[in-house]
Tab-separated table of C-alpha atoms and ligand atoms in Angstrom:
chain	number	residue	atom	x	y	z
A	1	MET	CA	34.517	-9.488	71.844
A	2	GLY	CA	35.942	-11.617	74.105
A	3	VAL	CA	37.660	-15.115	74.477
A	4	ARG	CA	37.284	-18.309	76.623
A	5	ILE	CA	38.586	-21.828	77.123
A	6	ILE	CA	35.707	-24.263	76.714
A	7	GLY	CA	37.439	-27.704	76.550
A	8	THR	CA	40.886	-29.339	77.230
A	9	GLY	CA	42.418	-32.727	76.421
A	10	LYS	CA	45.702	-34.650	76.665
A	11	ALA	CA	47.256	-37.951	75.252
A	12	VAL	CA	50.488	-39.740	76.324
A	13	PRO	CA	52.125	-42.610	75.064
A	14	LYS	CA	51.454	-46.025	76.751
A	15	LYS	CA	55.261	-46.624	77.893
A	16	VAL	CA	56.263	-45.373	81.220
A	17	LEU	CA	60.094	-44.940	81.545
A	18	THR	CA	60.977	-44.529	85.450
A	19	ASN	CA	64.329	-42.910	86.486
A	20	GLU	CA	65.133	-46.685	87.796
A	21	MET	CA	64.888	-47.808	84.341
A	22	MET	CA	66.978	-44.893	82.979
A	23	SER	CA	69.746	-45.650	85.489
A	24	GLU	CA	69.937	-48.999	83.909
A	25	ILE	CA	70.892	-47.501	80.438
A	26	LEU	CA	72.777	-44.387	81.677
A	27	ASP	CA	75.240	-43.449	84.326
A	28	THR	CA	72.606	-41.638	86.107
A	29	SER	CA	70.274	-42.461	89.345
A	30	ASP	CA	66.878	-41.618	90.785
A	31	GLU	CA	68.529	-39.568	93.600
A	32	TRP	CA	70.315	-37.179	90.908
A	33	ILE	CA	67.472	-36.956	88.644
A	34	TYR	CA	64.798	-36.311	91.253
A	35	SER	CA	66.765	-34.074	93.379
A	36	ARG	CA	67.977	-31.942	90.638
A	37	THR	CA	64.795	-31.619	88.607
A	38	GLY	CA	61.705	-33.176	90.508
A	39	ILE	CA	61.127	-35.910	87.859
A	40	LYS	CA	60.313	-39.548	88.699
A	41	GLN	CA	59.029	-40.987	85.395
A	42	ARG	CA	58.216	-39.593	81.782
A	43	TYR	CA	56.193	-41.382	79.141
A	44	ILE	CA	58.169	-42.411	75.717
A	45	SER	CA	56.639	-43.141	72.266
A	46	THR	CA	57.170	-46.765	71.166
A	47	GLY	CA	55.820	-45.743	67.821
A	48	GLU	CA	52.855	-43.332	68.708
A	49	THR	CA	53.489	-40.446	66.371
A	50	ASN	CA	53.254	-36.829	67.295
A	51	THR	CA	50.186	-36.845	64.967
A	52	LYS	CA	48.586	-39.394	66.663
A	53	LEU	CA	49.250	-38.147	70.239
A	54	CYS	CA	47.838	-34.467	68.920
A	55	VAL	CA	44.668	-36.270	67.365
A	56	ASP	CA	43.871	-38.093	70.483
A	57	ALA	CA	44.318	-34.655	72.587
A	58	ALA	CA	42.152	-33.010	70.390
A	59	LYS	CA	39.311	-35.590	70.197
A	60	ASP	CA	39.544	-35.360	74.199
A	61	ALA	CA	39.349	-31.633	73.982
A	62	LEU	CA	36.443	-31.556	71.512
A	63	LYS	CA	34.583	-34.000	73.887
A	64	ASP	CA	35.103	-31.790	76.662
A	65	SER	CA	33.894	-28.685	74.801
A	66	GLY	CA	30.710	-30.244	73.157
A	67	LEU	CA	31.856	-29.119	69.870
A	68	LYS	CA	32.427	-31.418	66.651
A	69	GLY	CA	35.401	-31.357	64.262
A	70	GLU	CA	33.221	-29.321	61.762
A	71	ASP	CA	32.753	-26.566	64.158
A	72	ILE	CA	36.373	-25.613	64.395
A	73	ASP	CA	37.486	-22.769	62.181
A	74	LEU	CA	41.213	-22.968	62.821
A	75	ILE	CA	43.710	-25.303	64.163
A	76	VAL	CA	47.142	-24.218	65.395
A	77	VAL	CA	49.679	-26.892	66.518
A	78	ALA	CA	52.734	-25.959	68.513
A	79	THR	CA	55.504	-28.427	67.955
A	80	ILE	CA	59.144	-28.849	67.495
A	81	THR	CA	58.970	-32.752	66.466
A	82	SER	CA	56.426	-32.840	63.813
A	83	ASP	CA	56.213	-36.233	61.935
A	84	LYS	CA	56.906	-34.487	58.651
A	85	LEU	CA	58.433	-31.232	57.252
A	86	THR	CA	55.153	-31.065	55.112
A	87	PRO	CA	52.282	-31.594	55.619
A	88	SER	CA	51.954	-29.922	59.025
A	89	THR	CA	50.758	-31.685	62.065
A	90	ALA	CA	47.823	-29.288	62.066
A	91	CYS	CA	46.675	-30.585	58.593
A	92	LEU	CA	47.032	-33.934	59.570
A	93	VAL	CA	45.026	-33.530	62.757
A	94	GLN	CA	42.334	-31.644	60.713
A	95	THR	CA	41.574	-34.764	58.555
A	96	GLU	CA	41.521	-37.171	61.421
A	97	ILE	CA	39.030	-35.125	63.658
A	98	GLY	CA	36.878	-34.123	60.548
A	99	ALA	CA	37.561	-30.112	60.775
A	100	LYS	CA	36.887	-29.654	57.015
A	101	ASN	CA	35.874	-26.122	57.711
A	102	SER	CA	39.337	-25.001	59.350
A	103	MET	CA	42.503	-23.449	58.337
A	104	ALA	CA	45.320	-25.405	59.700
A	105	PHE	CA	49.209	-24.703	60.512
A	106	ASP	CA	52.011	-25.262	62.977
A	107	ILE	CA	54.040	-22.814	64.821
A	108	VAL	CA	57.575	-23.456	66.127
A	109	ALA	CA	57.982	-21.793	69.643
A	110	ALA	CA	59.531	-24.660	71.688
A	111	CYS	CA	58.297	-24.759	75.241
A	112	SER	CA	56.478	-21.485	74.820
A	113	GLY	CA	54.474	-22.881	71.978
A	114	PHE	CA	51.102	-23.256	73.741
A	115	VAL	CA	51.041	-19.790	75.050
A	116	TYR	CA	51.997	-18.411	71.607
A	117	ALA	CA	49.278	-20.692	69.974
A	118	LEU	CA	46.696	-19.332	72.620
A	119	ASP	CA	47.791	-15.549	71.775
A	120	ILE	CA	47.345	-16.569	67.960
A	121	ALA	CA	43.751	-18.113	68.703
A	122	VAL	CA	42.813	-14.972	70.683
A	123	LYS	CA	43.991	-12.505	67.946
A	124	PHE	CA	42.174	-14.700	65.133
A	125	ILE	CA	38.963	-14.837	67.145
A	126	LYS	CA	39.176	-11.186	68.027
A	127	SER	CA	39.553	-10.349	64.233
A	128	ASN	CA	35.721	-11.480	64.185
A	129	GLU	CA	36.399	-13.816	61.389
A	130	TYR	CA	36.997	-17.167	63.517
A	131	LYS	CA	34.805	-18.554	66.260
A	132	ASN	CA	36.215	-21.693	67.414
A	133	VAL	CA	40.090	-22.572	67.722
A	134	LEU	CA	41.574	-25.515	68.390
A	135	ILE	CA	45.243	-25.309	69.969
A	136	ILE	CA	47.554	-28.138	70.426
A	137	GLY	CA	51.086	-28.446	72.067
A	138	GLY	CA	52.416	-31.877	71.075
A	139	GLU	CA	55.701	-33.651	71.380
A	140	VAL	CA	57.795	-36.613	70.668
A	141	LEU	CA	60.979	-35.505	71.981
A	142	SER	CA	62.325	-38.737	72.574
A	143	LYS	CA	63.405	-38.717	68.941
A	144	ILE	CA	65.602	-35.792	69.027
A	145	LEU	CA	67.450	-36.878	72.306
A	146	ASP	CA	70.758	-38.544	72.210
A	147	TRP	CA	70.112	-41.598	74.581
A	148	SER	CA	73.777	-41.891	75.311
A	149	ASP	CA	73.792	-38.183	76.792
A	150	ARG	CA	72.592	-38.408	80.296
A	151	LYS	CA	72.522	-34.542	80.613
A	152	ASN	CA	69.438	-34.322	78.460
A	153	ALA	CA	67.922	-37.784	78.014
A	154	VAL	CA	66.855	-37.639	81.658
A	155	LEU	CA	64.730	-34.447	81.294
A	156	PHE	CA	62.288	-35.140	78.557
A	157	GLY	CA	59.168	-36.963	77.939
A	158	ASP	CA	56.482	-37.239	74.895
A	159	GLY	CA	52.807	-36.133	75.120
A	160	ALA	CA	50.217	-33.965	73.714
A	161	GLY	CA	47.722	-31.288	75.158
A	162	ALA	CA	44.889	-29.446	73.689
A	163	ALA	CA	42.154	-26.645	74.387
A	164	ILE	CA	39.352	-25.325	72.444
A	165	VAL	CA	39.216	-21.574	72.430
A	166	THR	CA	36.058	-19.637	71.569
A	167	ASN	CA	34.433	-16.337	71.275
A	168	ASP	CA	32.301	-14.898	74.153
A	169	GLU	CA	30.944	-11.499	74.826
A	170	SER	CA	33.117	-11.181	78.193
A	171	ASP	CA	36.938	-11.563	77.675
A	172	TYR	CA	38.329	-14.423	80.121
A	173	ILE	CA	41.954	-14.526	78.524
A	174	THR	CA	43.873	-11.232	79.283
A	175	SER	CA	47.302	-9.890	79.751
A	176	ILE	CA	48.423	-12.215	77.167
A	177	ASN	CA	52.041	-11.301	76.236
A	178	CYS	CA	54.616	-13.312	74.017
A	179	VAL	CA	58.350	-12.326	73.734
A	180	SER	CA	61.274	-13.578	71.511
A	181	VAL	CA	64.898	-13.336	72.415
A	182	GLY	CA	66.684	-14.543	69.302
A	183	GLU	CA	69.928	-13.187	70.617
A	184	LYS	CA	69.957	-16.121	73.000
A	185	ALA	CA	69.023	-18.689	70.391
A	186	HIS	CA	72.372	-20.767	70.653
A	187	THR	CA	71.630	-21.790	74.264
A	188	LEU	CA	68.918	-24.327	73.271
A	189	THR	CA	69.243	-25.875	69.651
A	190	CYS	CA	68.243	-28.886	67.504
A	191	ASN	CA	69.380	-28.970	63.924
A	192	SER	CA	66.819	-29.934	61.302
A	193	LEU	CA	68.111	-31.629	58.033
A	194	GLU	CA	71.590	-31.366	56.945
A	195	ILE	CA	72.349	-29.611	53.769
A	196	LYS	CA	73.724	-32.454	51.547
A	197	ASN	CA	73.526	-32.391	47.868
A	198	LEU	CA	75.540	-32.479	44.750
A	199	TYR	CA	77.868	-29.924	46.177
A	200	LYS	CA	77.729	-30.368	49.719
A	201	LYS	CA	78.772	-33.731	51.223
A	202	HIS	CA	77.666	-35.135	54.905
A	203	SER	CA	79.914	-33.693	57.502
A	204	ASP	CA	80.768	-35.909	60.417
A	205	ASP	CA	80.210	-33.455	62.905
A	206	PHE	CA	76.656	-32.838	62.039
A	207	SER	CA	74.201	-33.839	64.512
A	208	ASN	CA	70.484	-33.302	64.954
A	209	TYR	CA	69.883	-34.065	68.730
A	210	LEU	CA	68.599	-31.634	71.034
A	211	SER	CA	71.530	-29.627	72.784
A	212	MET	CA	71.170	-27.177	75.695
A	213	ASP	CA	73.003	-24.978	77.886
A	214	GLY	CA	70.971	-25.900	81.095
A	215	LYS	CA	72.436	-23.368	83.555
A	216	GLU	CA	71.914	-20.531	81.274
A	217	ILE	CA	68.323	-21.683	80.524
A	218	PHE	CA	67.727	-22.235	84.329
A	219	LYS	CA	68.619	-18.412	84.976
A	220	PHE	CA	66.642	-17.142	81.967
A	221	ALA	CA	63.732	-19.430	83.114
A	222	ILE	CA	63.674	-17.718	86.584
A	223	ASP	CA	63.952	-14.201	85.534
A	224	VAL	CA	61.063	-14.570	82.829
A	225	ILE	CA	58.741	-16.421	85.140
A	226	GLU	CA	59.086	-13.477	87.757
A	227	LYS	CA	59.006	-10.992	85.425
A	228	SER	CA	55.766	-12.356	83.629
A	229	ILE	CA	53.919	-12.815	87.262
A	230	GLU	CA	54.927	-9.205	88.069
A	231	LYS	CA	54.015	-7.866	84.700
A	232	ILE	CA	50.377	-9.570	84.699
A	233	LEU	CA	49.827	-8.677	88.472
A	234	LYS	CA	50.701	-4.852	87.547
A	235	GLU	CA	48.535	-4.884	84.272
A	236	GLU	CA	45.398	-6.436	86.086
A	237	ASN	CA	45.914	-4.441	89.431
A	238	LEU	CA	46.168	-7.709	91.371
A	239	ARG	CA	48.115	-9.047	94.326
A	240	PHE	CA	49.738	-12.436	94.245
A	241	GLU	CA	47.343	-13.520	96.816
A	242	ASP	CA	44.525	-13.028	94.175
A	243	ILE	CA	45.853	-15.535	91.982
A	244	ASP	CA	44.595	-19.051	92.430
A	245	TYR	CA	47.152	-20.988	90.453
A	246	ILE	CA	50.248	-20.603	88.310
A	247	ILE	CA	50.751	-23.256	85.515
A	248	PRO	CA	54.401	-22.707	84.568
A	249	HIS	CA	56.133	-24.943	81.701
A	250	GLN	CA	57.040	-28.047	83.582
A	251	ALA	CA	60.981	-27.797	83.100
A	252	ASN	CA	62.420	-28.231	86.768
A	253	SER	CA	60.537	-28.193	90.102
A	254	ARG	CA	63.892	-26.383	91.514
A	255	MET	CA	63.093	-23.167	89.627
A	256	ILE	CA	59.696	-23.072	91.096
A	257	ASP	CA	61.234	-23.657	94.638
A	258	THR	CA	63.855	-20.894	93.929
A	259	ILE	CA	61.038	-18.443	92.657
A	260	ALA	CA	58.571	-19.081	95.737
A	261	LYS	CA	61.334	-18.625	98.238
A	262	ARG	CA	63.002	-15.409	96.676
A	263	LYS	CA	59.520	-13.548	96.056
A	264	ASN	CA	57.920	-15.048	99.173
A	265	TYR	CA	55.191	-16.603	96.891
A	266	ASP	CA	53.051	-19.572	98.169
A	267	ARG	CA	54.680	-22.546	96.571
A	268	ASN	CA	51.438	-24.436	96.501
A	269	LYS	CA	49.828	-22.072	93.839
A	270	PHE	CA	52.276	-23.442	91.453
A	271	TYR	CA	50.690	-26.512	89.811
A	272	MET	CA	53.397	-29.106	89.099
A	273	ASN	CA	53.053	-32.411	87.422
A	274	ILE	CA	56.719	-32.785	86.390
A	275	GLU	CA	57.285	-35.692	88.695
A	276	ARG	CA	55.169	-37.753	86.265
A	277	TYR	CA	55.610	-36.429	82.692
A	278	GLY	CA	58.939	-34.794	82.778
A	279	ASN	CA	59.553	-31.839	80.567
A	280	THR	CA	57.182	-32.316	77.497
A	281	SER	CA	57.955	-28.828	75.860
A	282	SER	CA	54.986	-27.166	74.382
A	283	ALA	CA	52.711	-29.965	75.643
A	284	SER	CA	53.427	-29.399	79.422
A	285	ILE	CA	51.119	-26.412	80.108
A	286	PRO	CA	47.930	-28.082	78.275
A	287	ILE	CA	48.700	-31.480	79.897
A	288	ALA	CA	48.679	-29.871	83.317
A	289	LEU	CA	45.620	-27.702	82.312
A	290	ASP	CA	43.792	-30.668	81.486
A	291	GLU	CA	44.616	-32.455	84.511
A	292	MET	CA	43.438	-29.682	86.651
A	293	ASN	CA	40.276	-29.383	84.505
A	294	LYS	CA	39.238	-32.970	84.849
A	295	LYS	CA	40.429	-33.253	88.451
A	296	ASN	CA	37.698	-30.276	89.173
A	297	LEU	CA	40.511	-28.171	90.742
A	298	LEU	CA	39.209	-25.390	88.412
A	299	LYS	CA	36.258	-23.345	89.325
A	300	ASP	CA	34.408	-20.548	87.837
A	301	GLY	CA	36.115	-17.303	88.737
A	302	MET	CA	39.479	-18.579	89.466
A	303	LYS	CA	42.460	-16.655	87.992
A	304	ILE	CA	45.214	-18.658	86.566
A	305	ILE	CA	48.442	-17.487	85.169
A	306	LEU	CA	49.982	-19.709	82.277
A	307	ILE	CA	53.876	-19.163	81.602
A	308	GLY	CA	55.923	-20.872	79.030
A	309	PHE	CA	59.548	-20.338	78.253
A	310	GLY	CA	62.175	-22.306	76.236
A	311	GLY	CA	64.049	-22.489	73.039
A	312	GLY	CA	64.275	-19.378	70.660
A	313	LEU	CA	64.765	-18.304	73.158
A	314	THR	CA	60.934	-17.311	73.745
A	315	TYR	CA	58.719	-16.830	76.417
A	316	GLY	CA	54.818	-16.091	76.935
A	317	SER	CA	52.360	-15.675	79.596
A	318	ALA	CA	48.383	-15.048	79.894
A	319	LEU	CA	45.838	-14.446	82.785
A	320	VAL	CA	43.118	-17.059	82.314
A	321	ASN	CA	39.842	-16.098	84.370
A	322	TRP	CA	38.604	-19.610	84.522
A	323	LYS	CA	34.806	-20.128	83.202
A	324	LYS	CA	33.547	-23.324	81.865
B	1	UT7	O1	62.093	-26.939	78.394
B	1	UT7	C1	63.255	-26.306	77.918
B	1	UT7	C2	64.020	-25.467	78.917
B	1	UT7	N1	65.027	-26.319	79.735
B	1	UT7	C3	65.341	-26.107	81.271
B	1	UT7	O2	64.267	-25.353	81.673
B	1	UT7	C4	66.382	-26.677	81.634
B	1	UT7	C5	67.042	-25.809	82.523
B	1	UT7	N2	67.984	-26.166	83.332
B	1	UT7	C6	68.059	-27.223	84.299
B	1	UT7	O3	67.067	-27.483	84.710
B	1	UT7	C7	69.562	-27.684	85.077
B	1	UT7	O4	70.479	-26.871	84.539
B	1	UT7	C8	69.580	-29.137	84.519
B	1	UT7	C9	68.727	-30.106	85.346
B	1	UT7	C10	69.638	-29.396	83.084
B	1	UT7	C11	70.986	-29.511	85.184
B	1	UT7	O5	71.132	-29.418	86.388
B	1	UT7	P1	72.431	-28.639	87.107
B	1	UT7	O6	72.275	-28.502	88.515
B	1	UT7	O7	72.819	-27.369	86.170
B	1	UT7	O8	73.513	-29.737	86.649
B	1	UT7	P2	74.828	-29.552	85.878
B	1	UT7	O9	74.797	-29.539	84.585
B	1	UT7	O10	75.806	-28.588	86.786
B	1	UT7	O11	75.505	-30.897	86.218
B	1	UT7	C12	76.055	-31.108	87.778
B	1	UT7	C13	76.783	-32.564	87.543
B	1	UT7	C14	77.991	-32.650	86.628
B	1	UT7	O12	79.119	-33.377	86.960
B	1	UT7	P3	80.325	-32.850	87.299
B	1	UT7	O13	80.976	-31.950	86.332
B	1	UT7	O14	79.992	-31.706	88.566
B	1	UT7	O15	81.145	-34.029	88.115
B	1	UT7	C15	77.251	-33.504	85.519
B	1	UT7	O16	78.099	-34.317	84.647
B	1	UT7	O17	75.840	-33.398	87.542
B	1	UT7	C16	76.388	-34.374	86.328
B	1	UT7	N3	75.269	-34.906	85.676
B	1	UT7	C17	74.526	-36.046	86.048
B	1	UT7	N4	74.805	-37.010	86.817
B	1	UT7	C18	73.966	-37.818	86.895
B	1	UT7	C19	74.556	-34.462	84.539
B	1	UT7	N5	73.454	-34.987	84.277
B	1	UT7	C20	73.372	-36.131	85.136
B	1	UT7	C21	72.472	-37.075	85.193
B	1	UT7	N6	72.830	-38.091	85.987
B	1	UT7	N7	71.695	-37.396	84.387
């Protein structure tokens, strides 16, 4: 029993926020943002909900796969910015796409969310009880940003990406590996609701904006991207030259420049689109995968490494042997 990706999709809000527009509201500049991160613009919700973006990405992926909503057995949405604490975004997506035969739930693994969802899909399918799984990474990060904090506000964007994973006689997704490093949890956080009740009053220092130790995460990311590539090459008995593309979580182009230089890896094999989307957390890998799929960059037989990393801290990687 094997597993294969048979469709991809994406959706972004209509509004584009460029670095120039950003520099009108914050003490920042296109020069600073682009040279430090590789970002030029990002999409920002003017009311599009996380559910709407996830539904649009799901419909796009269903169309690409040729399946209908009712063919889906499981929906997993990876998000840290769901519209509601309950119901899950996955249940809301289920109704909108008519996936009445599916189980549906959300997972929280921040920027590694899509790879975690892929791992779950692979394991459910290999249990032999599920055939078609819809996995989505969707975020409206703009709602958890402090728009007066230039350190974080310039980095993130909103969007969703999806993939349909199905069973196959051969295995096209291998060396999947997801890791959690809870001891570094404090380096990237965002509070949920405050405890506020009969016995506990509001405290003025409570915030539910995203907070990040950028330098620590940068070091962590470089370490785990390098480790993940090496682990896959070793497990699969491959050389870097055998890999066609790497799709890293789109957090910062400088990370990829550093790794490519340090390890003497061909920089062009790292697919980057952060320039146009910013960091969309769990959505960044499936958005990139869909772009590559729709641009016909992916040919049957190609070997693609996916690597997610972020809050938790978490990281995860997989080798996708592309076959459409
Ligand atoms: O997906 C989640 C995972 N997250 C990440 O992967 C993020 C990883 N970290 C990074 O990408 C980088 O650490 C950042 C892009 C977040 C920051 O880059 P940095 O080179 O570490 O900058 P810094 O925080 O050390 O700041 C350098 C300077 C500071 O000024 P001083 O203290 O040197 O005077 C900041 O106040 O840049 C200043 N600064 C800004 N200036 C203009 C910080 N943000 C901005 C800004 N515009 N937006």
